[in-house]
Amino acid sequence: MEPENFTTVSEFVLLGLSEEPDLQPLLFGLFLSMYLITVLGNLLIVLAVSSDSHLHTPMYFFLSNLSFVDICFTSTTVPKMLVNIQTQSKVITYGGCITQMYFFLLFAELDNFLLTVMAYDRFVAICHPLHYTVIMNPRLCGLLLLVSWIMSVLISLLYSLMALRLSFCADLQIPHFFCELNQMIQLACSDTYVNNMVMYFVAVLLGGGPLAGILYSYYRIVSSICGMSSPQGKYKAFSTCASHLSVVSLFYLTSLGVYLGSPATHNAHSSATASVLYTVVTPMLNPFIYSLRNKDIKGALQRSFGMTV
Protein backbone atom coordinates (compact mmCIF):
# COMPACT_ATOMS: atom_id res chain seq x y z
CA MET A 1 0.00 0.00 0.00
CA GLU A 2 1.42 3.40 -1.00
CA PRO A 3 1.81 6.02 1.72
CA GLU A 4 -0.79 8.78 1.72
CA ASN A 5 0.18 12.41 1.23
CA PHE A 6 -1.13 13.91 4.46
CA THR A 7 -1.40 17.68 4.73
CA THR A 8 -1.54 20.06 7.65
CA VAL A 9 -5.15 21.20 7.85
CA SER A 10 -5.84 24.88 8.49
CA GLU A 11 -9.34 25.12 7.06
CA PHE A 12 -12.23 23.24 5.45
CA VAL A 13 -14.68 24.27 2.76
CA LEU A 14 -18.40 23.89 3.57
CA LEU A 15 -20.15 23.31 0.24
CA GLY A 16 -23.57 24.04 1.76
CA LEU A 17 -26.93 22.94 0.41
CA SER A 18 -26.45 24.26 -3.10
CA GLU A 19 -23.68 25.80 -5.17
CA GLU A 20 -26.11 27.54 -7.53
CA PRO A 21 -25.54 31.33 -7.24
CA ASP A 22 -29.18 32.12 -8.04
CA LEU A 23 -30.38 30.07 -5.05
CA GLN A 24 -28.18 31.78 -2.46
CA PRO A 25 -30.50 34.79 -1.77
CA LEU A 26 -33.45 32.41 -1.41
CA LEU A 27 -31.54 30.15 0.98
CA PHE A 28 -30.36 33.15 3.00
CA GLY A 29 -33.89 34.54 3.40
CA LEU A 30 -35.39 31.13 4.17
CA PHE A 31 -32.85 30.15 6.82
CA LEU A 32 -32.74 33.61 8.38
CA SER A 33 -36.54 33.49 8.76
CA MET A 34 -36.50 30.00 10.25
CA TYR A 35 -33.67 30.92 12.62
CA LEU A 36 -35.43 34.05 13.90
CA ILE A 37 -38.70 32.13 14.37
CA THR A 38 -36.81 29.39 16.26
CA VAL A 39 -35.04 31.81 18.60
CA LEU A 40 -38.14 33.95 19.23
CA GLY A 41 -40.50 31.01 19.75
CA ASN A 42 -38.24 29.11 22.13
CA LEU A 43 -37.25 32.30 23.95
CA LEU A 44 -40.92 33.09 24.59
CA ILE A 45 -41.39 29.66 26.19
CA VAL A 46 -38.31 30.15 28.40
CA LEU A 47 -39.55 33.59 29.51
CA ALA A 48 -43.13 32.40 30.01
CA VAL A 49 -42.07 29.48 32.22
CA SER A 50 -39.59 31.53 34.26
CA SER A 51 -41.98 34.46 34.81
CA ASP A 52 -45.20 32.56 35.62
CA SER A 53 -45.34 30.81 39.00
CA HIS A 54 -48.11 28.52 37.73
CA LEU A 55 -45.54 26.87 35.45
CA HIS A 56 -42.92 26.19 38.10
CA THR A 57 -43.45 22.43 37.83
CA PRO A 58 -41.13 19.61 36.70
CA MET A 59 -42.76 19.33 33.26
CA TYR A 60 -42.30 23.02 32.44
CA PHE A 61 -38.87 23.10 34.07
CA PHE A 62 -37.67 20.52 31.55
CA LEU A 63 -39.61 22.20 28.72
CA SER A 64 -37.88 25.54 29.32
CA ASN A 65 -34.51 23.79 29.33
CA LEU A 66 -35.41 22.01 26.09
CA SER A 67 -36.30 25.35 24.52
CA PHE A 68 -33.00 26.86 25.65
CA VAL A 69 -31.08 23.89 24.23
CA ASP A 70 -32.99 24.17 20.93
CA ILE A 71 -31.89 27.81 20.59
CA CYS A 72 -28.27 26.77 21.17
CA PHE A 73 -28.61 23.73 18.89
CA THR A 74 -29.74 25.81 15.93
CA SER A 75 -27.25 28.57 16.73
CA THR A 76 -24.29 26.21 16.27
CA THR A 77 -24.98 25.80 12.54
CA VAL A 78 -27.35 28.37 11.00
CA PRO A 79 -25.48 31.66 11.80
CA LYS A 80 -22.27 30.32 10.23
CA MET A 81 -24.24 29.19 7.19
CA LEU A 82 -25.83 32.65 6.85
CA VAL A 83 -22.43 34.35 7.14
CA ASN A 84 -21.00 32.05 4.46
CA ILE A 85 -23.86 32.87 2.08
CA GLN A 86 -23.67 36.61 2.77
CA THR A 87 -19.89 36.85 2.39
CA GLN A 88 -19.80 34.30 -0.45
CA SER A 89 -17.07 32.47 1.45
CA LYS A 90 -17.45 28.80 2.33
CA VAL A 91 -14.30 28.53 4.41
CA ILE A 92 -14.26 27.45 8.05
CA THR A 93 -11.03 27.11 10.03
CA TYR A 94 -9.95 23.73 11.37
CA GLY A 95 -10.41 24.94 14.94
CA GLY A 96 -13.77 26.45 14.08
CA CYS A 97 -14.88 23.19 12.49
CA ILE A 98 -13.93 21.09 15.53
CA THR A 99 -15.57 23.65 17.85
CA GLN A 100 -18.78 23.69 15.79
CA MET A 101 -18.88 19.89 15.75
CA TYR A 102 -18.36 19.76 19.54
CA PHE A 103 -21.22 22.13 20.36
CA PHE A 104 -23.50 20.60 17.73
CA LEU A 105 -23.04 17.14 19.28
CA LEU A 106 -23.35 18.59 22.80
CA PHE A 107 -26.77 20.15 22.19
CA ALA A 108 -27.98 17.24 20.04
CA GLU A 109 -27.25 14.84 22.92
CA LEU A 110 -28.87 17.24 25.38
CA ASP A 111 -32.01 17.23 23.24
CA ASN A 112 -31.90 13.46 23.30
CA PHE A 113 -31.52 13.19 27.08
CA LEU A 114 -34.06 15.92 27.88
CA LEU A 115 -36.72 14.25 25.74
CA THR A 116 -36.04 11.04 27.66
CA VAL A 117 -36.31 12.78 31.03
CA MET A 118 -39.56 14.43 29.93
CA ALA A 119 -40.94 11.02 28.96
CA TYR A 120 -40.08 9.76 32.46
CA ASP A 121 -41.80 12.80 33.94
CA ARG A 122 -45.00 12.02 32.00
CA PHE A 123 -44.74 8.35 33.02
CA VAL A 124 -44.62 9.28 36.71
CA ALA A 125 -47.43 11.84 36.34
CA ILE A 126 -49.83 9.38 34.70
CA CYS A 127 -48.84 6.04 36.20
CA HIS A 128 -48.07 7.29 39.74
CA PRO A 129 -50.12 10.50 40.10
CA LEU A 130 -50.43 10.33 43.90
CA HIS A 131 -46.67 10.14 44.32
CA TYR A 132 -45.77 12.56 41.52
CA THR A 133 -44.73 15.52 43.67
CA VAL A 134 -42.75 13.25 45.99
CA ILE A 135 -40.90 11.45 43.19
CA MET A 136 -40.34 14.45 40.88
CA ASN A 137 -39.01 16.71 43.62
CA PRO A 138 -36.77 19.71 42.80
CA ARG A 139 -33.66 17.81 43.89
CA LEU A 140 -34.32 14.94 41.47
CA CYS A 141 -35.18 17.35 38.63
CA GLY A 142 -31.93 19.25 39.14
CA LEU A 143 -29.98 15.98 39.34
CA LEU A 144 -31.53 14.67 36.09
CA LEU A 145 -30.65 17.92 34.34
CA LEU A 146 -27.09 17.87 35.71
CA VAL A 147 -26.54 14.25 34.62
CA SER A 148 -27.88 15.09 31.15
CA TRP A 149 -25.37 17.95 30.84
CA ILE A 150 -22.44 15.87 32.14
CA MET A 151 -23.21 12.95 29.81
CA SER A 152 -23.61 15.27 26.81
CA VAL A 153 -20.34 17.11 27.54
CA LEU A 154 -18.43 13.84 27.87
CA ILE A 155 -19.91 12.30 24.71
CA SER A 156 -19.25 15.36 22.55
CA LEU A 157 -15.74 15.66 24.03
CA LEU A 158 -15.04 12.02 23.15
CA TYR A 159 -16.21 12.50 19.56
CA SER A 160 -14.17 15.69 19.21
CA LEU A 161 -10.99 14.08 20.55
CA MET A 162 -11.47 11.19 18.15
CA ALA A 163 -11.85 13.66 15.27
CA LEU A 164 -8.60 15.42 16.29
CA ARG A 165 -6.61 12.24 15.67
CA LEU A 166 -7.69 12.12 12.01
CA SER A 167 -5.30 13.10 9.22
CA PHE A 168 -6.53 14.63 5.99
CA CYS A 169 -5.31 14.78 2.40
CA ALA A 170 -5.81 17.47 -0.22
CA ASP A 171 -9.60 17.17 -0.51
CA LEU A 172 -10.97 19.31 2.33
CA GLN A 173 -14.45 19.97 0.94
CA ILE A 174 -17.32 19.00 3.26
CA PRO A 175 -20.54 18.43 1.29
CA HIS A 176 -22.67 19.85 4.09
CA PHE A 177 -23.69 23.21 5.60
CA PHE A 178 -21.91 22.46 8.90
CA CYS A 179 -19.03 20.30 10.14
CA GLU A 180 -20.83 17.00 10.46
CA LEU A 181 -18.84 14.19 12.11
CA ASN A 182 -19.72 11.55 9.51
CA GLN A 183 -18.58 13.73 6.65
CA MET A 184 -15.28 14.57 8.37
CA ILE A 185 -14.53 10.89 8.93
CA GLN A 186 -15.21 10.18 5.25
CA LEU A 187 -12.71 12.91 4.26
CA ALA A 188 -9.93 11.45 6.41
CA CYS A 189 -6.96 9.71 4.78
CA SER A 190 -5.83 8.02 7.98
CA ASP A 191 -7.32 4.82 9.37
CA THR A 192 -10.87 5.53 10.57
CA TYR A 193 -11.68 2.08 11.96
CA VAL A 194 -11.41 3.16 15.61
CA ASN A 195 -13.42 6.33 14.95
CA ASN A 196 -16.19 4.38 13.24
CA MET A 197 -16.33 1.74 15.97
CA VAL A 198 -16.47 4.36 18.75
CA MET A 199 -19.05 6.41 16.85
CA TYR A 200 -21.37 3.46 16.22
CA PHE A 201 -20.95 2.01 19.72
CA VAL A 202 -21.72 5.31 21.45
CA ALA A 203 -24.60 6.01 19.02
CA VAL A 204 -26.21 2.64 19.74
CA LEU A 205 -25.61 2.82 23.49
CA LEU A 206 -26.51 6.46 24.18
CA GLY A 207 -28.88 6.94 21.25
CA GLY A 208 -30.72 3.64 21.45
CA GLY A 209 -30.79 3.66 25.27
CA PRO A 210 -32.78 6.90 25.65
CA LEU A 211 -35.06 5.92 22.76
CA ALA A 212 -35.74 2.57 24.45
CA GLY A 213 -36.50 4.46 27.68
CA ILE A 214 -38.97 6.72 25.87
CA LEU A 215 -40.70 3.75 24.18
CA TYR A 216 -40.95 1.88 27.50
CA SER A 217 -42.36 4.96 29.25
CA TYR A 218 -45.04 5.37 26.60
CA TYR A 219 -45.83 1.67 26.67
CA ARG A 220 -46.56 2.00 30.39
CA ILE A 221 -48.46 5.26 29.80
CA VAL A 222 -50.67 3.73 27.11
CA SER A 223 -51.33 0.69 29.31
CA SER A 224 -52.30 2.97 32.17
CA ILE A 225 -54.58 5.11 29.98
CA CYS A 226 -56.31 2.03 28.55
CA GLY A 227 -57.03 0.91 32.11
CA MET A 228 -58.92 4.12 32.93
CA SER A 229 -62.70 3.86 33.03
CA SER A 230 -63.50 7.53 32.49
CA PRO A 231 -63.33 8.91 28.90
CA GLN A 232 -62.56 12.35 30.35
CA GLY A 233 -59.68 10.88 32.33
CA LYS A 234 -58.30 9.17 29.23
CA TYR A 235 -58.51 12.39 27.21
CA LYS A 236 -56.85 14.45 29.94
CA ALA A 237 -54.04 11.92 30.38
CA PHE A 238 -53.41 11.68 26.64
CA SER A 239 -53.50 15.45 26.14
CA THR A 240 -50.67 15.93 28.66
CA CYS A 241 -48.48 13.64 26.52
CA ALA A 242 -49.54 14.70 23.02
CA SER A 243 -47.14 17.63 22.68
CA HIS A 244 -44.15 15.70 23.98
CA LEU A 245 -44.97 12.70 21.79
CA SER A 246 -45.18 14.98 18.74
CA VAL A 247 -41.77 16.53 19.48
CA VAL A 248 -40.20 13.10 20.12
CA SER A 249 -41.59 11.77 16.83
CA LEU A 250 -40.27 14.79 14.91
CA PHE A 251 -36.80 14.61 16.45
CA TYR A 252 -36.22 10.88 16.17
CA LEU A 253 -37.94 10.22 12.83
CA THR A 254 -36.06 13.03 11.08
CA SER A 255 -32.65 12.30 12.63
CA LEU A 256 -32.94 8.52 12.19
CA GLY A 257 -34.22 9.06 8.66
CA VAL A 258 -31.07 11.01 7.79
CA TYR A 259 -28.52 8.61 9.29
CA LEU A 260 -30.26 5.37 8.36
CA GLY A 261 -31.17 6.61 4.90
CA SER A 262 -27.78 8.09 3.97
CA PRO A 263 -25.90 4.80 3.47
CA ALA A 264 -28.61 3.62 1.09
CA THR A 265 -28.57 6.71 -1.07
CA HIS A 266 -24.82 7.50 -0.90
CA ASN A 267 -25.68 11.09 -1.75
CA ALA A 268 -24.01 13.59 0.55
CA HIS A 269 -26.01 16.57 -0.72
CA SER A 270 -29.29 14.71 -0.18
CA SER A 271 -28.14 13.92 3.35
CA ALA A 272 -27.31 17.59 3.97
CA THR A 273 -30.73 18.67 2.72
CA ALA A 274 -32.46 16.06 4.89
CA SER A 275 -30.41 17.21 7.91
CA VAL A 276 -32.26 20.53 7.77
CA LEU A 277 -35.32 18.68 9.13
CA TYR A 278 -33.83 17.87 12.54
CA THR A 279 -31.28 20.70 12.82
CA VAL A 280 -33.57 23.61 11.85
CA VAL A 281 -37.18 22.59 11.22
CA THR A 282 -37.74 20.53 14.39
CA PRO A 283 -36.43 23.21 16.83
CA MET A 284 -38.55 25.77 14.96
CA LEU A 285 -41.74 23.70 15.27
CA ASN A 286 -41.31 22.74 18.94
CA PRO A 287 -42.64 26.06 20.37
CA PHE A 288 -45.70 25.91 18.10
CA ILE A 289 -46.44 22.33 19.16
CA TYR A 290 -46.22 23.16 22.86
CA SER A 291 -48.00 26.51 22.71
CA LEU A 292 -50.85 25.59 20.36
CA ARG A 293 -51.74 22.42 22.28
CA ASN A 294 -51.12 23.69 25.79
CA LYS A 295 -53.55 25.93 27.68
CA ASP A 296 -51.02 26.61 30.46
CA ILE A 297 -48.45 27.99 28.01
CA LYS A 298 -51.14 30.02 26.22
CA GLY A 299 -52.28 31.49 29.54
CA ALA A 300 -48.73 32.29 30.62
CA LEU A 301 -47.98 34.07 27.33
CA GLN A 302 -51.18 36.08 27.63
CA ARG A 303 -50.47 37.06 31.26
CA SER A 304 -46.81 37.86 30.68
CA PHE A 305 -46.82 39.47 27.26
CA GLY A 306 -50.47 40.11 26.44
CA MET A 307 -50.20 37.71 23.52
CA THR A 308 -53.05 35.73 22.04
CA VAL A 309 -51.84 32.30 20.90
XYZ file of C-alpha atoms in Angstrom:
309
model
C 0.000 0.000 0.000
C 1.416 3.398 -1.002
C 1.814 6.021 1.725
C -0.789 8.775 1.722
C 0.177 12.407 1.233
C -1.132 13.913 4.461
C -1.400 17.682 4.726
C -1.541 20.061 7.653
C -5.150 21.204 7.848
C -5.843 24.875 8.490
C -9.344 25.122 7.056
C -12.232 23.240 5.455
C -14.679 24.270 2.762
C -18.397 23.892 3.569
C -20.146 23.314 0.240
C -23.571 24.036 1.764
C -26.932 22.942 0.414
C -26.450 24.261 -3.101
C -23.684 25.796 -5.175
C -26.113 27.538 -7.530
C -25.544 31.333 -7.237
C -29.185 32.118 -8.043
C -30.382 30.069 -5.053
C -28.178 31.780 -2.462
C -30.503 34.793 -1.765
C -33.454 32.408 -1.413
C -31.537 30.145 0.983
C -30.362 33.149 3.002
C -33.892 34.540 3.399
C -35.387 31.132 4.175
C -32.846 30.148 6.819
C -32.741 33.606 8.381
C -36.543 33.495 8.757
C -36.502 30.000 10.252
C -33.670 30.923 12.620
C -35.433 34.050 13.895
C -38.700 32.126 14.373
C -36.811 29.387 16.258
C -35.042 31.815 18.595
C -38.138 33.952 19.230
C -40.498 31.011 19.745
C -38.239 29.112 22.127
C -37.247 32.295 23.953
C -40.916 33.090 24.593
C -41.388 29.659 26.185
C -38.314 30.149 28.402
C -39.547 33.593 29.509
C -43.132 32.399 30.014
C -42.066 29.478 32.219
C -39.594 31.530 34.255
C -41.980 34.456 34.812
C -45.199 32.557 35.621
C -45.338 30.811 38.996
C -48.115 28.524 37.726
C -45.540 26.870 35.447
C -42.918 26.191 38.098
C -43.454 22.433 37.834
C -41.134 19.612 36.704
C -42.762 19.329 33.264
C -42.298 23.020 32.437
C -38.865 23.103 34.074
C -37.671 20.523 31.548
C -39.611 22.196 28.721
C -37.885 25.535 29.318
C -34.507 23.790 29.334
C -35.406 22.010 26.089
C -36.302 25.352 24.519
C -32.997 26.862 25.654
C -31.082 23.894 24.231
C -32.988 24.167 20.927
C -31.892 27.808 20.590
C -28.273 26.773 21.168
C -28.610 23.725 18.894
C -29.745 25.815 15.932
C -27.245 28.569 16.729
C -24.294 26.205 16.266
C -24.983 25.800 12.542
C -27.349 28.374 11.003
C -25.483 31.657 11.797
C -22.268 30.320 10.225
C -24.242 29.190 7.187
C -25.828 32.646 6.849
C -22.429 34.347 7.141
C -21.003 32.052 4.458
C -23.858 32.868 2.078
C -23.673 36.609 2.771
C -19.893 36.846 2.389
C -19.798 34.303 -0.452
C -17.074 32.472 1.451
C -17.453 28.796 2.326
C -14.305 28.528 4.412
C -14.264 27.449 8.050
C -11.035 27.114 10.026
C -9.955 23.728 11.369
C -10.405 24.936 14.937
C -13.770 26.448 14.076
C -14.879 23.188 12.486
C -13.934 21.089 15.532
C -15.575 23.648 17.848
C -18.777 23.690 15.790
C -18.878 19.892 15.755
C -18.356 19.762 19.543
C -21.219 22.128 20.362
C -23.504 20.600 17.732
C -23.038 17.141 19.283
C -23.352 18.590 22.801
C -26.767 20.151 22.187
C -27.977 17.240 20.039
C -27.247 14.845 22.918
C -28.867 17.245 25.383
C -32.012 17.233 23.243
C -31.897 13.456 23.303
C -31.521 13.186 27.084
C -34.060 15.921 27.883
C -36.718 14.249 25.739
C -36.040 11.035 27.665
C -36.307 12.783 31.033
C -39.556 14.434 29.929
C -40.937 11.019 28.964
C -40.078 9.758 32.456
C -41.803 12.804 33.938
C -45.002 12.019 31.999
C -44.741 8.355 33.024
C -44.616 9.282 36.713
C -47.428 11.844 36.343
C -49.830 9.378 34.697
C -48.837 6.037 36.205
C -48.074 7.286 39.735
C -50.121 10.501 40.099
C -50.430 10.329 43.897
C -46.666 10.143 44.321
C -45.766 12.565 41.521
C -44.733 15.524 43.672
C -42.745 13.251 45.986
C -40.895 11.451 43.186
C -40.343 14.447 40.881
C -39.014 16.709 43.618
C -36.772 19.706 42.801
C -33.658 17.814 43.886
C -34.318 14.942 41.466
C -35.185 17.347 38.627
C -31.934 19.247 39.141
C -29.984 15.981 39.337
C -31.531 14.669 36.089
C -30.648 17.922 34.336
C -27.090 17.868 35.709
C -26.544 14.255 34.625
C -27.878 15.091 31.154
C -25.372 17.952 30.843
C -22.442 15.875 32.136
C -23.209 12.953 29.806
C -23.614 15.269 26.814
C -20.345 17.114 27.543
C -18.428 13.839 27.871
C -19.905 12.301 24.708
C -19.250 15.361 22.553
C -15.739 15.661 24.026
C -15.044 12.021 23.155
C -16.210 12.498 19.564
C -14.169 15.688 19.205
C -10.991 14.085 20.549
C -11.470 11.185 18.148
C -11.849 13.660 15.274
C -8.605 15.423 16.292
C -6.611 12.238 15.667
C -7.689 12.119 12.013
C -5.298 13.100 9.218
C -6.531 14.632 5.985
C -5.306 14.784 2.402
C -5.806 17.470 -0.224
C -9.599 17.165 -0.509
C -10.966 19.309 2.331
C -14.452 19.974 0.937
C -17.317 18.997 3.264
C -20.544 18.432 1.287
C -22.673 19.853 4.093
C -23.688 23.205 5.604
C -21.906 22.457 8.898
C -19.027 20.303 10.144
C -20.833 17.003 10.462
C -18.843 14.191 12.110
C -19.718 11.548 9.515
C -18.581 13.729 6.645
C -15.284 14.568 8.373
C -14.532 10.891 8.931
C -15.209 10.185 5.249
C -12.714 12.909 4.255
C -9.931 11.449 6.405
C -6.963 9.706 4.782
C -5.831 8.018 7.977
C -7.319 4.823 9.366
C -10.872 5.533 10.574
C -11.681 2.082 11.962
C -11.413 3.156 15.610
C -13.422 6.328 14.949
C -16.193 4.375 13.241
C -16.332 1.741 15.974
C -16.474 4.357 18.755
C -19.054 6.412 16.849
C -21.374 3.461 16.224
C -20.947 2.010 19.718
C -21.724 5.310 21.449
C -24.597 6.005 19.022
C -26.212 2.636 19.744
C -25.608 2.821 23.494
C -26.506 6.456 24.176
C -28.881 6.940 21.250
C -30.718 3.637 21.449
C -30.793 3.657 25.269
C -32.778 6.899 25.647
C -35.056 5.915 22.756
C -35.740 2.572 24.454
C -36.502 4.462 27.678
C -38.971 6.717 25.872
C -40.695 3.750 24.183
C -40.954 1.884 27.495
C -42.360 4.963 29.252
C -45.042 5.370 26.599
C -45.829 1.672 26.666
C -46.562 2.003 30.394
C -48.458 5.259 29.804
C -50.671 3.731 27.113
C -51.329 0.693 29.305
C -52.303 2.974 32.172
C -54.578 5.109 29.981
C -56.314 2.030 28.554
C -57.035 0.909 32.107
C -58.920 4.124 32.927
C -62.701 3.859 33.028
C -63.496 7.533 32.491
C -63.331 8.911 28.899
C -62.561 12.348 30.350
C -59.679 10.878 32.331
C -58.305 9.171 29.226
C -58.513 12.390 27.212
C -56.847 14.453 29.939
C -54.043 11.919 30.381
C -53.410 11.684 26.641
C -53.503 15.454 26.139
C -50.669 15.927 28.662
C -48.477 13.643 26.516
C -49.540 14.695 23.019
C -47.143 17.629 22.679
C -44.151 15.702 23.983
C -44.969 12.702 21.789
C -45.177 14.976 18.742
C -41.767 16.527 19.482
C -40.201 13.097 20.120
C -41.592 11.773 16.835
C -40.272 14.788 14.914
C -36.796 14.614 16.450
C -36.217 10.876 16.165
C -37.942 10.217 12.834
C -36.058 13.035 11.083
C -32.651 12.300 12.632
C -32.936 8.522 12.189
C -34.220 9.059 8.658
C -31.068 11.010 7.794
C -28.524 8.610 9.287
C -30.260 5.369 8.360
C -31.168 6.610 4.896
C -27.780 8.092 3.968
C -25.904 4.796 3.465
C -28.610 3.623 1.091
C -28.571 6.715 -1.073
C -24.820 7.505 -0.898
C -25.680 11.088 -1.750
C -24.006 13.587 0.554
C -26.006 16.567 -0.720
C -29.291 14.709 -0.180
C -28.144 13.920 3.355
C -27.309 17.590 3.965
C -30.732 18.673 2.722
C -32.464 16.061 4.887
C -30.414 17.205 7.909
C -32.256 20.528 7.770
C -35.318 18.682 9.128
C -33.833 17.874 12.535
C -31.285 20.704 12.819
C -33.569 23.606 11.855
C -37.183 22.590 11.217
C -37.738 20.527 14.387
C -36.428 23.206 16.828
C -38.555 25.769 14.958
C -41.741 23.703 15.267
C -41.314 22.739 18.939
C -42.638 26.064 20.371
C -45.695 25.909 18.102
C -46.437 22.327 19.159
C -46.219 23.161 22.859
C -48.003 26.515 22.706
C -50.848 25.585 20.360
C -51.736 22.418 22.281
C -51.118 23.693 25.794
C -53.547 25.928 27.684
C -51.019 26.613 30.462
C -48.452 27.994 28.011
C -51.138 30.017 26.223
C -52.279 31.493 29.538
C -48.728 32.294 30.624
C -47.977 34.071 27.334
C -51.180 36.078 27.634
C -50.474 37.060 31.255
C -46.808 37.858 30.681
C -46.815 39.469 27.263
C -50.467 40.114 26.442
C -50.199 37.708 23.521
C -53.052 35.733 22.042
C -51.845 32.301 20.899
